[in-house]
PDB file of C-alpha atoms in Angstrom:
ATOM      1  CA  MET A   1     -50.587  44.719 -48.882  1.00 97.00           C
ATOM      2  CA  LYS A   2     -50.680  41.941 -51.423  1.00 97.00           C
ATOM      3  CA  LEU A   3     -47.856  39.464 -51.904  1.00 97.00           C
ATOM      4  CA  SER A   4     -46.827  40.954 -55.268  1.00 97.00           C
ATOM      5  CA  GLN A   5     -46.400  44.376 -53.616  1.00 97.00           C
ATOM      6  CA  ALA A   6     -44.219  42.915 -50.844  1.00 97.00           C
ATOM      7  CA  LYS A   7     -42.040  41.161 -53.414  1.00 97.00           C
ATOM      8  CA  SER A   8     -41.582  44.409 -55.355  1.00 97.00           C
ATOM      9  CA  VAL A   9     -40.575  46.240 -52.176  1.00 97.00           C
ATOM     10  CA  LEU A  10     -38.130  43.494 -51.158  1.00 97.00           C
ATOM     11  CA  LYS A  11     -36.347  43.778 -54.535  1.00 96.00           C
ATOM     12  CA  GLU A  12     -35.560  47.439 -53.746  1.00 95.00           C
ATOM     13  CA  LEU A  13     -34.454  47.063 -50.100  1.00 95.00           C
ATOM     14  CA  GLU A  14     -30.983  46.541 -48.647  1.00 94.00           C
ATOM     15  CA  THR A  15     -32.306  45.629 -45.186  1.00 93.00           C
ATOM     16  CA  ILE A  16     -35.695  44.587 -43.846  1.00 94.00           C
ATOM     17  CA  GLY A  17     -37.395  46.298 -40.928  1.00 94.00           C
ATOM     18  CA  PHE A  18     -40.849  45.845 -39.435  1.00 95.00           C
ATOM     19  CA  LYS A  19     -42.532  48.569 -37.388  1.00 96.00           C
ATOM     20  CA  LEU A  20     -45.291  47.845 -34.870  1.00 95.00           C
ATOM     21  CA  PRO A  21     -48.438  50.007 -34.719  1.00 95.00           C
ATOM     22  CA  ASN A  22     -47.049  51.781 -31.618  1.00 94.00           C
ATOM     23  CA  GLY A  23     -43.997  52.910 -33.620  1.00 94.00           C
ATOM     24  CA  GLU A  24     -41.530  50.456 -32.079  1.00 94.00           C
ATOM     25  CA  LEU A  25     -39.368  48.420 -34.419  1.00 93.00           C
ATOM     26  CA  VAL A  26     -39.348  44.644 -34.317  1.00 92.00           C
ATOM     27  CA  PRO A  27     -35.786  43.764 -33.173  1.00 90.00           C
ATOM     28  CA  ASN A  28     -33.546  43.479 -36.231  1.00 86.00           C
ATOM     29  CA  HIS A  29     -32.514  39.909 -35.342  1.00 86.00           C
ATOM     30  CA  PHE A  30     -36.058  38.622 -36.069  1.00 90.00           C
ATOM     31  CA  HIS A  31     -36.668  35.591 -38.231  1.00 89.00           C
ATOM     32  CA  VAL A  32     -39.539  34.845 -40.574  1.00 92.00           C
ATOM     33  CA  THR A  33     -40.289  31.344 -39.363  1.00 92.00           C
ATOM     34  CA  GLU A  34     -43.178  30.676 -41.733  1.00 94.00           C
ATOM     35  CA  VAL A  35     -44.550  31.839 -45.044  1.00 96.00           C
ATOM     36  CA  GLY A  36     -47.786  30.074 -45.779  1.00 96.00           C
ATOM     37  CA  LYS A  37     -51.358  30.185 -46.922  1.00 97.00           C
ATOM     38  CA  ILE A  38     -54.120  30.246 -44.336  1.00 96.00           C
ATOM     39  CA  THR A  39     -57.664  29.385 -45.319  1.00 97.00           C
ATOM     40  CA  LYS A  40     -60.487  30.369 -43.008  1.00 96.00           C
ATOM     41  CA  HIS A  41     -63.703  28.522 -43.842  1.00 97.00           C
ATOM     42  CA  PHE A  42     -66.569  29.609 -41.622  1.00 96.00           C
ATOM     43  CA  ILE A  43     -70.231  30.461 -41.162  1.00 96.00           C
ATOM     44  CA  ASP A  44     -70.961  34.065 -40.181  1.00 93.00           C
ATOM     45  CA  CYS A  45     -73.564  34.985 -37.562  1.00 91.00           C
ATOM     46  CA  GLY A  46     -76.154  35.401 -40.317  1.00 90.00           C
ATOM     47  CA  GLY A  47     -75.705  31.812 -41.492  1.00 92.00           C
ATOM     48  CA  THR A  48     -73.698  32.585 -44.654  1.00 93.00           C
ATOM     49  CA  GLU A  49     -70.824  30.260 -45.503  1.00 96.00           C
ATOM     50  CA  ARG A  50     -67.600  32.169 -46.199  1.00 96.00           C
ATOM     51  CA  LYS A  51     -64.023  31.377 -47.149  1.00 96.00           C
ATOM     52  CA  GLU A  52     -61.040  33.704 -46.861  1.00 95.00           C
ATOM     53  CA  ASP A  53     -57.442  33.047 -47.905  1.00 96.00           C
ATOM     54  CA  VAL A  54     -54.400  35.060 -46.824  1.00 97.00           C
ATOM     55  CA  VAL A  55     -50.655  34.704 -47.106  1.00 98.00           C
ATOM     56  CA  ASN A  56     -49.184  34.441 -43.624  1.00 97.00           C
ATOM     57  CA  PHE A  57     -45.766  35.613 -42.465  1.00 97.00           C
ATOM     58  CA  GLN A  58     -44.816  34.584 -38.939  1.00 96.00           C
ATOM     59  CA  LEU A  59     -42.178  36.791 -37.321  1.00 94.00           C
ATOM     60  CA  TRP A  60     -40.173  35.452 -34.415  1.00 90.00           C
ATOM     61  CA  ASN A  61     -37.949  37.499 -32.173  1.00 85.00           C
ATOM     62  CA  ALA A  62     -34.966  35.140 -32.095  1.00 75.00           C
ATOM     63  CA  ASN A  63     -32.112  35.269 -29.652  1.00 79.00           C
ATOM     64  CA  ASP A  64     -29.740  34.740 -32.572  1.00 74.00           C
ATOM     65  CA  TYR A  65     -28.118  38.177 -32.604  1.00 72.00           C
ATOM     66  CA  ASP A  66     -25.462  37.313 -35.202  1.00 71.00           C
ATOM     67  CA  HIS A  67     -27.755  36.830 -38.166  1.00 73.00           C
ATOM     68  CA  ARG A  68     -30.161  39.103 -39.910  1.00 83.00           C
ATOM     69  CA  LEU A  69     -32.713  38.197 -42.556  1.00 88.00           C
ATOM     70  CA  HIS A  70     -31.818  39.866 -45.843  1.00 92.00           C
ATOM     71  CA  PRO A  71     -34.418  40.863 -48.447  1.00 95.00           C
ATOM     72  CA  GLU A  72     -33.179  38.400 -51.054  1.00 95.00           C
ATOM     73  CA  LYS A  73     -33.448  35.512 -48.555  1.00 94.00           C
ATOM     74  CA  LEU A  74     -37.061  36.395 -47.693  1.00 95.00           C
ATOM     75  CA  LEU A  75     -37.824  36.786 -51.402  1.00 96.00           C
ATOM     76  CA  ASN A  76     -36.439  33.264 -52.003  1.00 96.00           C
ATOM     77  CA  ILE A  77     -38.608  31.870 -49.177  1.00 96.00           C
ATOM     78  CA  ILE A  78     -41.690  33.592 -50.634  1.00 97.00           C
ATOM     79  CA  GLU A  79     -41.000  32.294 -54.147  1.00 96.00           C
ATOM     80  CA  LEU A  80     -40.498  28.740 -52.853  1.00 97.00           C
ATOM     81  CA  SER A  81     -43.764  29.007 -50.899  1.00 96.00           C
ATOM     82  CA  GLU A  82     -45.595  30.230 -54.016  1.00 96.00           C
ATOM     83  CA  LYS A  83     -44.293  27.265 -55.982  1.00 96.00           C
ATOM     84  CA  VAL A  84     -44.738  24.498 -53.411  1.00 97.00           C
ATOM     85  CA  LEU A  85     -47.940  25.737 -51.738  1.00 96.00           C
ATOM     86  CA  LYS A  86     -49.415  27.189 -54.945  1.00 95.00           C
ATOM     87  CA  ILE A  87     -49.877  30.575 -53.285  1.00 95.00           C
ATOM     88  CA  ILE A  88     -51.450  33.263 -55.460  1.00 94.00           C
ATOM     89  CA  ASP A  89     -51.347  37.038 -55.037  1.00 96.00           C
ATOM     90  CA  LEU A  90     -53.270  37.345 -51.761  1.00 97.00           C
ATOM     91  CA  GLU A  91     -53.338  39.866 -48.927  1.00 97.00           C
ATOM     92  CA  ILE A  92     -50.622  39.350 -46.330  1.00 98.00           C
ATOM     93  CA  GLU A  93     -51.318  38.800 -42.663  1.00 97.00           C
ATOM     94  CA  VAL A  94     -48.407  38.900 -40.218  1.00 97.00           C
ATOM     95  CA  GLU A  95     -48.253  37.026 -36.924  1.00 96.00           C
ATOM     96  CA  TYR A  96     -45.940  38.438 -34.277  1.00 95.00           C
ATOM     97  CA  GLN A  97     -45.395  37.298 -30.716  1.00 88.00           C
ATOM     98  CA  ALA A  98     -45.936  39.928 -28.024  1.00 78.00           C
ATOM     99  CA  ASP A  99     -47.928  39.079 -24.885  1.00 81.00           C
ATOM    100  CA  THR A 100     -49.839  36.715 -27.149  1.00 87.00           C
ATOM    101  CA  ILE A 101     -49.720  36.101 -30.879  1.00 91.00           C
ATOM    102  CA  GLY A 102     -50.910  39.243 -32.634  1.00 92.00           C
ATOM    103  CA  LYS A 103     -52.281  39.297 -36.162  1.00 95.00           C
ATOM    104  CA  PHE A 104     -51.531  42.352 -38.255  1.00 96.00           C
ATOM    105  CA  GLY A 105     -52.070  43.664 -41.745  1.00 97.00           C
ATOM    106  CA  LEU A 106     -49.020  44.805 -43.686  1.00 97.00           C
ATOM    107  CA  GLY A 107     -48.134  48.158 -45.197  1.00 97.00           C
ATOM    108  CA  PHE A 108     -44.958  49.989 -46.207  1.00 97.00           C
ATOM    109  CA  ASP A 109     -43.849  53.548 -45.445  1.00 96.00           C
ATOM    110  CA  GLY A 110     -40.918  53.777 -47.869  1.00 94.00           C
ATOM    111  CA  GLN A 111     -38.430  52.480 -45.290  1.00 94.00           C
ATOM    112  CA  HIS A 112     -40.100  49.876 -43.060  1.00 96.00           C
ATOM    113  CA  PHE A 113     -42.825  47.319 -43.418  1.00 97.00           C
ATOM    114  CA  LEU A 114     -45.659  48.450 -41.152  1.00 97.00           C
ATOM    115  CA  LEU A 115     -47.595  46.012 -39.013  1.00 97.00           C
ATOM    116  CA  THR A 116     -51.080  47.509 -39.108  1.00 96.00           C
ATOM    117  CA  ASN A 117     -53.907  46.891 -36.656  1.00 95.00           C
ATOM    118  CA  LYS A 118     -56.719  44.613 -37.751  1.00 93.00           C
ATOM    119  CA  GLN A 119     -60.295  44.841 -36.510  1.00 90.00           C
ATOM    120  CA  THR A 120     -63.095  42.347 -36.121  1.00 90.00           C
ATOM    121  CA  ASP A 121     -66.431  43.086 -37.755  1.00 88.00           C
ATOM    122  CA  CYS A 122     -69.887  41.620 -38.118  1.00 89.00           C
ATOM    123  CA  LEU A 123     -70.297  40.389 -41.691  1.00 88.00           C
ATOM    124  CA  ALA A 124     -74.082  39.993 -41.439  1.00 88.00           C
ATOM    125  CA  LYS A 125     -75.232  43.270 -39.910  1.00 86.00           C
ATOM    126  CA  ASP A 126     -78.413  43.196 -41.976  1.00 85.00           C
ATOM    127  CA  LYS A 127     -79.365  39.769 -40.576  1.00 84.00           C
ATOM    128  CA  CYS A 128     -78.343  40.536 -36.986  1.00 79.00           C
ATOM    129  CA  GLY A 129     -80.410  43.682 -36.632  1.00 78.00           C
ATOM    130  CA  ILE A 130     -77.365  45.926 -36.324  1.00 79.00           C
ATOM    131  CA  PRO A 131     -78.332  49.318 -37.717  1.00 77.00           C
ATOM    132  CA  VAL A 132     -76.350  50.576 -40.661  1.00 72.00           C
ATOM    133  CA  GLU A 133     -74.639  53.840 -39.808  1.00 72.00           C
ATOM    134  CA  LYS A 134     -76.577  56.612 -41.490  1.00 69.00           C
ATOM    135  CA  THR A 135     -74.865  59.204 -43.635  1.00 71.00           C
ATOM    136  CA  LYS A 136     -74.739  62.499 -41.812  1.00 74.00           C
ATOM    137  CA  VAL A 137     -76.034  65.444 -43.804  1.00 72.00           C
ATOM    138  CA  LYS A 138     -75.530  69.080 -42.935  1.00 72.00           C
ATOM    139  CA  LEU A 139     -78.944  70.629 -43.452  1.00 70.00           C
ATOM    140  CA  SER A 140     -77.501  74.017 -44.337  1.00 66.00           C
ATOM    141  CA  THR A 141     -75.877  72.512 -47.435  1.00 67.00           C
ATOM    142  CA  LEU A 142     -79.136  71.220 -48.941  1.00 64.00           C
ATOM    143  CA  ASN A 143     -80.492  73.059 -51.953  1.00 64.00           C
ATOM    144  CA  ASP A 144     -83.435  75.433 -51.524  1.00 57.00           C
ATOM    145  CA  GLU A 145     -85.481  73.408 -53.996  1.00 56.00           C
ATOM    146  CA  PRO A 146     -89.204  72.863 -53.396  1.00 57.00           C
ATOM    147  CA  CYS A 147     -90.034  69.669 -51.605  1.00 61.00           C
ATOM    148  CA  CYS A 148     -92.773  68.610 -54.040  1.00 61.00           C
ATOM    149  CA  SER A 149     -92.382  68.029 -57.758  1.00 61.00           C
ATOM    150  CA  LEU A 150     -94.963  68.776 -60.462  1.00 62.00           C
ATOM    151  CA  ASP A 151     -95.819  65.098 -60.787  1.00 61.00           C
ATOM    152  CA  GLY A 152     -97.168  65.070 -57.228  1.00 58.00           C
ATOM    153  CA  ASN A 153     -94.242  63.314 -55.532  1.00 58.00           C
ATOM    154  CA  CYS A 154     -93.938  65.002 -52.198  1.00 60.00           C
ATOM    155  CA  CYS A 155     -91.287  64.184 -49.635  1.00 58.00           C
TER     156      CYS A 155
END
C-alpha cells in the first residue's frame, strides 16, 4: 500500500486497527512511534548498485491502556512527516515488535489495516546462476499444427 492510499483510508475510518498475518489484532492501545522514510542503498549479489525508499510506520504495543490512536491523529503525524522529511508517495513498510522486530507490508481489508508478510529474494538470479522458473505448458492444449513451416523453419 502506498502512503496516499493509507491517507485516503484514514480519512474514512472512525478507529484504527492492525491485523497480523496470523489473524490476530495488534492490541488497540498501540502507538505509532515513528513515521519516517527509510533508504536502503546496497549492492546486490550480482554487483548491481540499488537504492530503495519506503515510508516506515513503527507500531509499539504500549502499556498505556487509557489512550487510543485516532485516525485523524495518525493522519496529522503522516502529513507532518511528509512536510518535514519531504516524503513522497512511497510504499509503506510497518515494523512491529513480536519476538523480534518484524517488517511487514501493508494492506487493507475494508475494516483493518493488514500487516502482510514480506519475503526476501535474489535480485540478480541471472548473474548468480539461479535458473528462472520455466512456464509449465500442458501438452494436450497445444494446437495440432505441423511442426515445420513452409520456409524450412523446423522446431
